PDB file of C-alpha atoms in Angstrom:
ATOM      1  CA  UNK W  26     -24.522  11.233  10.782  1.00  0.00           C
ATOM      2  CA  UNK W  27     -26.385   9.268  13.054  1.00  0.00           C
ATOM      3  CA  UNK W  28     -26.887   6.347  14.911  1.00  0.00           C
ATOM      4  CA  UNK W  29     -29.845   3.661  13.741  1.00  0.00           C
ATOM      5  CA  UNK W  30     -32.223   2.572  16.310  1.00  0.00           C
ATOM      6  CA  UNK W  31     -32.916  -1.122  16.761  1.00  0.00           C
ATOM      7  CA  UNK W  32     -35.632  -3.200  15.933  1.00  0.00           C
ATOM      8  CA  UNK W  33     -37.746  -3.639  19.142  1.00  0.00           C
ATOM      9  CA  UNK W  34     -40.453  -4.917  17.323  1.00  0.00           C
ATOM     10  CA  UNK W  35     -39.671  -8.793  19.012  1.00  0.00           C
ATOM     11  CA  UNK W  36     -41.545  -9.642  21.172  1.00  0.00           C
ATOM     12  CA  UNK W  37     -40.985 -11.633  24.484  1.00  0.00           C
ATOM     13  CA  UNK W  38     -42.568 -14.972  23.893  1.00  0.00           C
ATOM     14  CA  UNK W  39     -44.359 -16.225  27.067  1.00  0.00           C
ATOM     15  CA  UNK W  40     -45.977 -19.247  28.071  1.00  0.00           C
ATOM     16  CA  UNK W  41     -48.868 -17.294  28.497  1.00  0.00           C
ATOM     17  CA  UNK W  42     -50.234 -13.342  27.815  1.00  0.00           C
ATOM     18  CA  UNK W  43     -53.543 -11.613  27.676  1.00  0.00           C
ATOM     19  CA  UNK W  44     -54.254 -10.842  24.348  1.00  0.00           C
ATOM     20  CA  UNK W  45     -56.170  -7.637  24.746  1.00  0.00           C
ATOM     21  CA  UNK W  46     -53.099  -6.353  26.218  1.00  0.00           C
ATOM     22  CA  UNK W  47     -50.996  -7.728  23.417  1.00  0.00           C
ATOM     23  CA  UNK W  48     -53.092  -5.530  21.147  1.00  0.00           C
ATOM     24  CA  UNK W  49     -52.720  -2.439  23.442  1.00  0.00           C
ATOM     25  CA  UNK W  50     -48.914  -2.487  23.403  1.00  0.00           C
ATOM     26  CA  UNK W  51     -49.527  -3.284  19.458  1.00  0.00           C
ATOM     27  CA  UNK W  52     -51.594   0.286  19.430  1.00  0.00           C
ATOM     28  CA  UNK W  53     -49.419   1.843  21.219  1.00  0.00           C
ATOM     29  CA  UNK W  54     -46.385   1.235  18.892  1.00  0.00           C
ATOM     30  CA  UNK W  55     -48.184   1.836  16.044  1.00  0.00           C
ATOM     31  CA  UNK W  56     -49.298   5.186  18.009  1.00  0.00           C
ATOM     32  CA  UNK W  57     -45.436   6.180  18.542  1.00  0.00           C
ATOM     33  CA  UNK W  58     -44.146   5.175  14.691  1.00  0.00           C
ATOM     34  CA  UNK W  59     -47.189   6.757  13.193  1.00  0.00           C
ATOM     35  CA  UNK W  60     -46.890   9.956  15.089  1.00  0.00           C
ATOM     36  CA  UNK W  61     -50.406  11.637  14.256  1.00  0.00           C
ATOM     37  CA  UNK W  62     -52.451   9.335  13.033  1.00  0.00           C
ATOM     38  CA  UNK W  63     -56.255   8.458  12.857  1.00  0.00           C
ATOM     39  CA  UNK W  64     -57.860   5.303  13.304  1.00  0.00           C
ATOM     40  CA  UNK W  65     -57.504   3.297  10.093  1.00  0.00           C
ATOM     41  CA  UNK W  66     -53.920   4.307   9.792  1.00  0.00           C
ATOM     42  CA  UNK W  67     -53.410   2.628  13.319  1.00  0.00           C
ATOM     43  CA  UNK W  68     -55.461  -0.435  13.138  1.00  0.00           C
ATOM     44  CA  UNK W  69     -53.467  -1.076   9.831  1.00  0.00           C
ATOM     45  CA  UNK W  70     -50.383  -0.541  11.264  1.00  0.00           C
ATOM     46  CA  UNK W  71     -50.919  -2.984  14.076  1.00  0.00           C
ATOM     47  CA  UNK W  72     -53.026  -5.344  12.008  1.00  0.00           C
ATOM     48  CA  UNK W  73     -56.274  -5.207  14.204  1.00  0.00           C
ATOM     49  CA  UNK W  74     -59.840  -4.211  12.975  1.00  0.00           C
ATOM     50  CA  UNK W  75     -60.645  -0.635  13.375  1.00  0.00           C
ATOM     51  CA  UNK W  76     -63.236  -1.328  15.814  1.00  0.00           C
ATOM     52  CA  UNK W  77     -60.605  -2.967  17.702  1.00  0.00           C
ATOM     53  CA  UNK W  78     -58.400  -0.254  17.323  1.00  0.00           C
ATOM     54  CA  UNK W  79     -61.032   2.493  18.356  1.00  0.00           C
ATOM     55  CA  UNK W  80     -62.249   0.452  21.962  1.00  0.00           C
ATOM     56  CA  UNK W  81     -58.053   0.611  22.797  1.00  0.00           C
ATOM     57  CA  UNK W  82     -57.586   4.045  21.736  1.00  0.00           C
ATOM     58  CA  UNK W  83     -60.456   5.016  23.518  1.00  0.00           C
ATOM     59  CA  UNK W  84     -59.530   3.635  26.914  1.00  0.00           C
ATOM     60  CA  UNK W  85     -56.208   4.724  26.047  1.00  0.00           C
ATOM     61  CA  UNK W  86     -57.558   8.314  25.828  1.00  0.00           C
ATOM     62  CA  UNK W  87     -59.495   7.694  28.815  1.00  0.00           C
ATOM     63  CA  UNK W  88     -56.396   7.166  31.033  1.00  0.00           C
ATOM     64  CA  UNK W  89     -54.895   9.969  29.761  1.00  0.00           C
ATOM     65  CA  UNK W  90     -52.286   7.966  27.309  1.00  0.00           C
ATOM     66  CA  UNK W  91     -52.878   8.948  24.600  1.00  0.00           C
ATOM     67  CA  UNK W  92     -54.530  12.230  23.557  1.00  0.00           C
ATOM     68  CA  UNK W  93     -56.848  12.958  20.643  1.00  0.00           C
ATOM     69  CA  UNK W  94     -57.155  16.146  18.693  1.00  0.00           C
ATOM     70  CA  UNK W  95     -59.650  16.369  15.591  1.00  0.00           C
ATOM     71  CA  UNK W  96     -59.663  12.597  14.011  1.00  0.00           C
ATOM     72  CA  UNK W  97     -55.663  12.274  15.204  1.00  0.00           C
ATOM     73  CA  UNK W  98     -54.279  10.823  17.717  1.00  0.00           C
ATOM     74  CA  UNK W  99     -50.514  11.013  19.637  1.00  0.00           C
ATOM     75  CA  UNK W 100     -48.698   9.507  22.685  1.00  0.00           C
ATOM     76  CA  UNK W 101     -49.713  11.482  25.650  1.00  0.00           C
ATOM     77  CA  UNK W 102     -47.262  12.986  28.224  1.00  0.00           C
ATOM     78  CA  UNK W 103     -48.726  11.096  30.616  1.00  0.00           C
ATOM     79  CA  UNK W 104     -45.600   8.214  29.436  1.00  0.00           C
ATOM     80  CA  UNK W 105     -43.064  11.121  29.777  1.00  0.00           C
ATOM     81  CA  UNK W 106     -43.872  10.471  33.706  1.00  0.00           C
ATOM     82  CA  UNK W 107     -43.487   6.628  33.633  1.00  0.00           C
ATOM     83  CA  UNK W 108     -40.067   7.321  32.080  1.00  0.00           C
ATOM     84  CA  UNK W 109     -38.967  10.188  33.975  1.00  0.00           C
ATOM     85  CA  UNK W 110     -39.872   7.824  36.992  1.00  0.00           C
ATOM     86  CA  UNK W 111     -38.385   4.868  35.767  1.00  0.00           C
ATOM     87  CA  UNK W 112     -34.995   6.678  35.083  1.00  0.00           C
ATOM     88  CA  UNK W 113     -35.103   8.558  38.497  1.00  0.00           C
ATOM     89  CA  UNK W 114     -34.799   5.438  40.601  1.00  0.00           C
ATOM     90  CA  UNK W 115     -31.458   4.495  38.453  1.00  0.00           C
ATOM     91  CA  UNK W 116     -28.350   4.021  40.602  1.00  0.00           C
ATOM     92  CA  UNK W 117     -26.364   7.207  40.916  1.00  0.00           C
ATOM     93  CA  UNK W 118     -29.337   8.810  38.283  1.00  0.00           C
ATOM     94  CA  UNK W 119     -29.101  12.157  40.425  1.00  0.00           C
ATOM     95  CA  UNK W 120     -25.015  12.498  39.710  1.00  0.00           C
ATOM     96  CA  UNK W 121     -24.988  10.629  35.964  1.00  0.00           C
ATOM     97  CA  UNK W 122     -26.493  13.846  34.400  1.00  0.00           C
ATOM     98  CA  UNK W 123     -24.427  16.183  35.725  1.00  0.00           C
ATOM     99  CA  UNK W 124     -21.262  14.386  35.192  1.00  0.00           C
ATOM    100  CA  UNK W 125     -22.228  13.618  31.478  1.00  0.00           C
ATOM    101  CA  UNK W 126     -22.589  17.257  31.025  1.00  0.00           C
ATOM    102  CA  UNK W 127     -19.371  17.694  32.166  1.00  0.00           C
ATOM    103  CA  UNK W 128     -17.671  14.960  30.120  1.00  0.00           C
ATOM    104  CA  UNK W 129     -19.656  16.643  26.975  1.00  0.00           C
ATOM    105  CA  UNK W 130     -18.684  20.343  27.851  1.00  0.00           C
ATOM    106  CA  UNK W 131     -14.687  19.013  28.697  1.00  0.00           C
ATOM    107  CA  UNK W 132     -14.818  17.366  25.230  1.00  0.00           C
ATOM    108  CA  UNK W 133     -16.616  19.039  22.950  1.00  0.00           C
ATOM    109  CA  UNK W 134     -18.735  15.753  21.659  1.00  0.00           C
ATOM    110  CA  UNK W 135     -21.347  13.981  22.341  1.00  0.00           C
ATOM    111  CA  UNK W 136     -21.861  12.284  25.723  1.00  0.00           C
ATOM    112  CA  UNK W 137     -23.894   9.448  26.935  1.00  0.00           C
ATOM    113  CA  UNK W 138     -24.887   6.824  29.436  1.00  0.00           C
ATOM    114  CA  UNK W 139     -26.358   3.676  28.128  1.00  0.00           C
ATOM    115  CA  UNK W 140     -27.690   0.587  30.256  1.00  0.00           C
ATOM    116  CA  UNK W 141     -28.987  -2.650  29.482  1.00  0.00           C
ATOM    117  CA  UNK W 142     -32.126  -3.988  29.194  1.00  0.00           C
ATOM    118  CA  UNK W 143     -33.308  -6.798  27.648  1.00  0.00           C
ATOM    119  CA  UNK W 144     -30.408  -7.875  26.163  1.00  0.00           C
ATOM    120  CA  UNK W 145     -30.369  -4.058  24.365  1.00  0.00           C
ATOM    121  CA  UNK W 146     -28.351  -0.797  25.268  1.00  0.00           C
ATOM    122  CA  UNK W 147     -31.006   1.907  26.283  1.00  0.00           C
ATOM    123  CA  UNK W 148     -29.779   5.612  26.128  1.00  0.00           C
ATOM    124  CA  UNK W 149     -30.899   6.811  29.470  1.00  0.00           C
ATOM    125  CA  UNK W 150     -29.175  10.288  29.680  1.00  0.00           C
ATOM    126  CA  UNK W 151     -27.252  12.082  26.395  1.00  0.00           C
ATOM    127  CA  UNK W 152     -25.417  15.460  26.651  1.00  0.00           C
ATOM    128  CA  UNK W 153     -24.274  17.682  23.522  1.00  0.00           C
ATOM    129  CA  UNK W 154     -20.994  19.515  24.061  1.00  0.00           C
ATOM    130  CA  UNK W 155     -20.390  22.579  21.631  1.00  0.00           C
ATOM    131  CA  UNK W 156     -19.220  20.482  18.570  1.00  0.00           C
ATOM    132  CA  UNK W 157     -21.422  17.138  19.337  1.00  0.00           C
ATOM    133  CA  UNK W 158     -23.067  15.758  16.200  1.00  0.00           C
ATOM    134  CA  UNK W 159     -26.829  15.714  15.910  1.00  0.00           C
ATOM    135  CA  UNK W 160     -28.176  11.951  16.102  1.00  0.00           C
ATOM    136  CA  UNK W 161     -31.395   9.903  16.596  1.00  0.00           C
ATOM    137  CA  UNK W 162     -30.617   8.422  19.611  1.00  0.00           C
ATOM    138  CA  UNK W 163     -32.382   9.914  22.854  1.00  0.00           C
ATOM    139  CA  UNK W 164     -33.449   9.308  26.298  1.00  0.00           C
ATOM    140  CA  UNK W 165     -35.211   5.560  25.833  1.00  0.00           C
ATOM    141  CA  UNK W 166     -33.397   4.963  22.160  1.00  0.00           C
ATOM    142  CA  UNK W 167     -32.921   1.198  22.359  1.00  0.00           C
ATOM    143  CA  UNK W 168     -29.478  -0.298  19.883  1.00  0.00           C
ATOM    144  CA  UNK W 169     -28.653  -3.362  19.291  1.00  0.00           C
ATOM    145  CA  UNK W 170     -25.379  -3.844  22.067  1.00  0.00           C
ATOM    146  CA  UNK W 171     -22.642  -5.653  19.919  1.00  0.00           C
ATOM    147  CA  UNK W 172     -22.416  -2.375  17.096  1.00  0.00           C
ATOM    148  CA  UNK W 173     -21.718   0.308  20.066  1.00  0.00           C
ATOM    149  CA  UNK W 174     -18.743   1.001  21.971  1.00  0.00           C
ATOM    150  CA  UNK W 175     -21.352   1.294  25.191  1.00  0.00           C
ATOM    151  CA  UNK W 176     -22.631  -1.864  24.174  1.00  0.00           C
ATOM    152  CA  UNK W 177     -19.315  -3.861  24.157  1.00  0.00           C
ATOM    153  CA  UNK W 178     -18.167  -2.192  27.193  1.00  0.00           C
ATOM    154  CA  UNK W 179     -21.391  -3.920  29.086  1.00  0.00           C
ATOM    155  CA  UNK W 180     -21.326  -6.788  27.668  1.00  0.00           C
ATOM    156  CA  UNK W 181     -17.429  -6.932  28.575  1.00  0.00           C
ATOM    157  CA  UNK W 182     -18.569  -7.789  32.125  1.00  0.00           C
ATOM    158  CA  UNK W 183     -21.266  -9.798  31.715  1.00  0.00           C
ATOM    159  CA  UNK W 184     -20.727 -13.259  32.361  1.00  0.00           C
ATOM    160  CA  UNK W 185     -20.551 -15.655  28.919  1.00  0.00           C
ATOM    161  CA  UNK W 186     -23.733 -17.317  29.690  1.00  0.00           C
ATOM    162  CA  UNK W 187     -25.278 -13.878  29.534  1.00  0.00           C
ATOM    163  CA  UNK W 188     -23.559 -13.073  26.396  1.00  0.00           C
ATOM    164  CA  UNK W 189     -24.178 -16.133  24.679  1.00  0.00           C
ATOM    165  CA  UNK W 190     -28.315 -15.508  24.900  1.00  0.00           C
ATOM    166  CA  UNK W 191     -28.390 -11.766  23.965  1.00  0.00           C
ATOM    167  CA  UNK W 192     -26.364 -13.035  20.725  1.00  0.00           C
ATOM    168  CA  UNK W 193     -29.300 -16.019  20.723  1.00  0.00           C
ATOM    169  CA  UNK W 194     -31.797 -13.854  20.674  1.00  0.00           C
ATOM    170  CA  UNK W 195     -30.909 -10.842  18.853  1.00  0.00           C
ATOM    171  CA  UNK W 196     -27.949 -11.682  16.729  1.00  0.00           C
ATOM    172  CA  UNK W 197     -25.563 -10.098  15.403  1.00  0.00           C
ATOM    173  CA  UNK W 198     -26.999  -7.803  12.724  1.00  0.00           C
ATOM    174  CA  UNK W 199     -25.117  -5.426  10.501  1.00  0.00           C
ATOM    175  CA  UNK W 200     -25.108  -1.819  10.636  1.00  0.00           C
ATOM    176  CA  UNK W 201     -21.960  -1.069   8.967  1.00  0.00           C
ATOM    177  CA  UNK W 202     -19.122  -2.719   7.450  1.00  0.00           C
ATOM    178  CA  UNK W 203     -16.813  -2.612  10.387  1.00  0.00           C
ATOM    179  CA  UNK W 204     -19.697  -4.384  12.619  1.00  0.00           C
ATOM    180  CA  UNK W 205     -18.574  -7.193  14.592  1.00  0.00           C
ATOM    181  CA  UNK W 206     -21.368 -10.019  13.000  1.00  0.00           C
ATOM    182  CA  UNK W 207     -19.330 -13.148  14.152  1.00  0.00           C
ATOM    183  CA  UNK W 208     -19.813 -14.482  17.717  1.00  0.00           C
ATOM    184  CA  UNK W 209     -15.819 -15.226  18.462  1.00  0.00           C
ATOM    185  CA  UNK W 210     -14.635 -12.028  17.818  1.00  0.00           C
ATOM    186  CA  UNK W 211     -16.933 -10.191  19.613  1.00  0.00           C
ATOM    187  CA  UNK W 212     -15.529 -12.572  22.598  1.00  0.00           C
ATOM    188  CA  UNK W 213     -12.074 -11.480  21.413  1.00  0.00           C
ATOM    189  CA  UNK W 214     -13.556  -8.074  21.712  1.00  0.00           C
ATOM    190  CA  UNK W 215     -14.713  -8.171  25.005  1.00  0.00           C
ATOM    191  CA  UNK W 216     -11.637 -10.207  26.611  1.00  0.00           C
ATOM    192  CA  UNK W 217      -9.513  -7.259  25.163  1.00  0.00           C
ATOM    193  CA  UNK W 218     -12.013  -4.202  26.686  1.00  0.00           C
ATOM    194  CA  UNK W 219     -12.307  -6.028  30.246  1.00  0.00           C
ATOM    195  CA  UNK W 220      -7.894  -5.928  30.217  1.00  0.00           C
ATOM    196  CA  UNK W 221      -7.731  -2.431  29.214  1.00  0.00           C
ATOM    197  CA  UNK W 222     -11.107  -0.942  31.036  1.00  0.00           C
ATOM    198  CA  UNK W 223     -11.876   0.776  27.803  1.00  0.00           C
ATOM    199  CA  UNK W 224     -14.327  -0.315  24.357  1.00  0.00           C
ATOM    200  CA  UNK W 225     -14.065   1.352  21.275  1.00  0.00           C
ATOM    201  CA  UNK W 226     -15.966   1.904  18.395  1.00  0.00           C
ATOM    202  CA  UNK W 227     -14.753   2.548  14.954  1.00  0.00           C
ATOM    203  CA  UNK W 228     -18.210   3.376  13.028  1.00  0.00           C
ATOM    204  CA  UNK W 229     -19.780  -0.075  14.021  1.00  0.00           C
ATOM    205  CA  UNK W 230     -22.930   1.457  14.347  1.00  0.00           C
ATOM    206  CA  UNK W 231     -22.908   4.415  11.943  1.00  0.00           C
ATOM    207  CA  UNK W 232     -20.096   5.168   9.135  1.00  0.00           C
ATOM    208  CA  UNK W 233     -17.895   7.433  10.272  1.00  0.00           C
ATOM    209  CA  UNK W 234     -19.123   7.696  14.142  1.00  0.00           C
ATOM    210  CA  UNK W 235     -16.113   7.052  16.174  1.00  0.00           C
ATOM    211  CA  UNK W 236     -16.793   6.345  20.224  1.00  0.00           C
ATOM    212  CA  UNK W 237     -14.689   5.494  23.200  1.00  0.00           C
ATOM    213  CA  UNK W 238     -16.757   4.068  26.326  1.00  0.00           C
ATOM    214  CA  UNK W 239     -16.144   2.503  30.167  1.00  0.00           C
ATOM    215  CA  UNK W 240     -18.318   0.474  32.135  1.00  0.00           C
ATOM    216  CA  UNK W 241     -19.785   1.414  35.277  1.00  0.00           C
ATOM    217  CA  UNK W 242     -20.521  -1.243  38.228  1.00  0.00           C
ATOM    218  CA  UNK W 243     -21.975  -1.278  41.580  1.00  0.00           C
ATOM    219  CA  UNK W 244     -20.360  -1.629  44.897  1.00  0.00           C
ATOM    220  CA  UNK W 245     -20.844  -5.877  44.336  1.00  0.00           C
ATOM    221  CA  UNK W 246     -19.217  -5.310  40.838  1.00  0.00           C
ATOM    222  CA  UNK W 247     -22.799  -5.438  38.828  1.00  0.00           C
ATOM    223  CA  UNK W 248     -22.136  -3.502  35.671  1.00  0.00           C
ATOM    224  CA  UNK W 249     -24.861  -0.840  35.920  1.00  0.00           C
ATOM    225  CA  UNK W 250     -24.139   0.461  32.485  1.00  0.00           C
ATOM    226  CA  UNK W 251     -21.684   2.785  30.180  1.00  0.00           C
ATOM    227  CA  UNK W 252     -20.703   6.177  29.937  1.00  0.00           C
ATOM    228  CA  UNK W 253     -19.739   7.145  26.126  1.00  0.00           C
ATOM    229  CA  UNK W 254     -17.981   9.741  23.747  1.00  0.00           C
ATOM    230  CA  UNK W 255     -18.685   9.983  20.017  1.00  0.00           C
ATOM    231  CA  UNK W 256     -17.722  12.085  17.690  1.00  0.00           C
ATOM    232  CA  UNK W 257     -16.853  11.931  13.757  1.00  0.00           C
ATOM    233  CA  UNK W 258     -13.685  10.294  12.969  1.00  0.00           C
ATOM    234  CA  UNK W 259     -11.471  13.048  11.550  1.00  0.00           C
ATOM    235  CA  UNK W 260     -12.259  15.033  15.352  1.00  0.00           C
ATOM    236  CA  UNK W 261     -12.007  11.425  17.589  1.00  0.00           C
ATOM    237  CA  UNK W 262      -9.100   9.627  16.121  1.00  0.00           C
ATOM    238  CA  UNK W 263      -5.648   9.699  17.226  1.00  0.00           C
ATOM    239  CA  UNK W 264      -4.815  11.399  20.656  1.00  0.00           C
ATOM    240  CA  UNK W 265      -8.875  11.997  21.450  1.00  0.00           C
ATOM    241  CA  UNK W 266      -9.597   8.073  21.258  1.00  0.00           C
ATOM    242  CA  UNK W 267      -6.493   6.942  22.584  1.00  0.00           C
ATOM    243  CA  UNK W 268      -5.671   9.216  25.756  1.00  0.00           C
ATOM    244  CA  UNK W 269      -7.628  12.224  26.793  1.00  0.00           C
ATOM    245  CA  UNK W 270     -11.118  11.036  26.230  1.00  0.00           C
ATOM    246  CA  UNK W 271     -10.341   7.105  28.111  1.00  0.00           C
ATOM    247  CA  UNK W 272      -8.903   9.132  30.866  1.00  0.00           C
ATOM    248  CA  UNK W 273     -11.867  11.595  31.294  1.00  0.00           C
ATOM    249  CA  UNK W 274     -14.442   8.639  30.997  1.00  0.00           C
ATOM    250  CA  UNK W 275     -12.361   6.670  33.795  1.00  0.00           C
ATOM    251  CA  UNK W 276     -12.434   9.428  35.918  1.00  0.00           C
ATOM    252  CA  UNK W 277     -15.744  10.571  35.458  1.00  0.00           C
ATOM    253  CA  UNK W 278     -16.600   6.710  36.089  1.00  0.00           C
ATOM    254  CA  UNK W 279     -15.004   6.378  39.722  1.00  0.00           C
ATOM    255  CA  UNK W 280     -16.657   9.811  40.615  1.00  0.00           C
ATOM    256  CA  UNK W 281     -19.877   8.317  40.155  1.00  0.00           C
ATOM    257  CA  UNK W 282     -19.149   4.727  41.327  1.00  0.00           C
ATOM    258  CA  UNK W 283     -17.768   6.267  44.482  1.00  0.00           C
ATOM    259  CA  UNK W 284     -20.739   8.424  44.982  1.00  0.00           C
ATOM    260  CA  UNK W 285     -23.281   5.160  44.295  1.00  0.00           C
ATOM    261  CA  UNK W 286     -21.088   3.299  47.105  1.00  0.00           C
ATOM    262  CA  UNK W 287     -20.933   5.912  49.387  1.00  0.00           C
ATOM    263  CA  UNK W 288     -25.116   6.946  49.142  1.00  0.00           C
TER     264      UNK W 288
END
């Protein structure tokens, strides 16, 4: 069971880029799906010319990016310190962890806090209680918003506009059969999260993959992002989805919106 990454292969179409850096980011993706990989595997991947794909990996190397061992190359750690930077400075990132664990050890599941980026739900912090289903998703996972129940529960307080142009630009793509994929009732959807605080997910992103989720805001009433339970569907439904677990997540919530207003 587990929950399918999206496709952050789009790019961000600008009036103008530098092309050399283009084909860096290109490398560097390939780098990351590839794994291990030499040189002619990567150039083909990101459809440049070897020699174009040695000079890159080479500076890459250089920097301290990416590391080489024999003819293979990986992503260096040297990005696991741009991220663990990136997530540090995070509203309330010093008291999210600890409360997810909390929310994951209270319930037994899987716990997370997802923000938004891009017009995508980014997993910035996931906790696995004792019974918590192995998945995919990890610190930096990006999903398409509309299939989770972190997703909806964002988007619930985002203004229309807003709304409107993350469906423009990514659509509404199909992961499972219970998927919202039309544009009205995920507006339906989100009128009915923002009355009752909470979004649900009946295995919109993976078969079977229940989750209940609550936004988070800022002092001004920003959404900042979602905290989330999942779980399979014969452990979430009933009592689990419909009481305990909104009630823990609303709590757990105000702990850590109090504690971003009051720092």
């Amino acid at each position: 069971m587990t929950d399918a990454p999206a496709n952050t292969s789009a790019r961000h179409p600008t009036t103008a880029t530098i092309k050399s850096l283009d084909t860096t980011f290109a490398i560097i993706d390939a780098v990351k799906e590839l794994e291990a990989a030499r040189v002619t595997d990567i150039a083909t991947h990101a459809d440049v010319s070897k020699s174009t794909a040695h000079k890159h990996l080479a500076t890459l190397v250089a920097h301290e990016y990416v590391t080489k061992t024999g003819n293979e190359y990986r992503l260096g750690f040297r990005f696991l310190d741009l991220g663990g930077h990136t997530r540090s400075r995070f509203p309330g990132a010093h008291i999210i962890k600890p409360k997810l664990q909390e929310l994951a050890a209270k319930t037994g599941e899987v716990s997370q806090y997802m923000t938004e980026e891009y017009g995508q739900s980014v997993v910035l912090y996931r906790e696995e209680g004792q019974n918590g289903v192995p998945s995919k998703t990890r610190p930096g996972t990006r999903m398409y918003i509309h299939q989770t129940a972190s997703g909806k529960a964002i988007l619930s307080q985002l203004p229309r506009e807003r709304v409107e142009a993350i469906v423009d630009k990514w659509g509404l793509p199909k992961a499972t059969s219970s998927t919202i994929t039309d544009r009205e009732a995920l507006f339906e959807e989100l009128a009915a999260i923002r009355e009752r605080g909470i979004s649900y997910s009946y295995g919109e992103s993976t078969k079977g993959l229940y989750a209940v989720a609550a936004p988070m805001t800022d002092p001004d009433e920003t959404v900042l992002g979602a905290c989330v339970v999942s779980g399979p569907s014969h452990r979430m439904k009933g009592e689990p989805m419909e009481e305990t677990f909104p009630q823990l997540l609303l709590s757990i919530v105000n702990e850590i919106e109090l504690n971003i207003a009051h720092s």
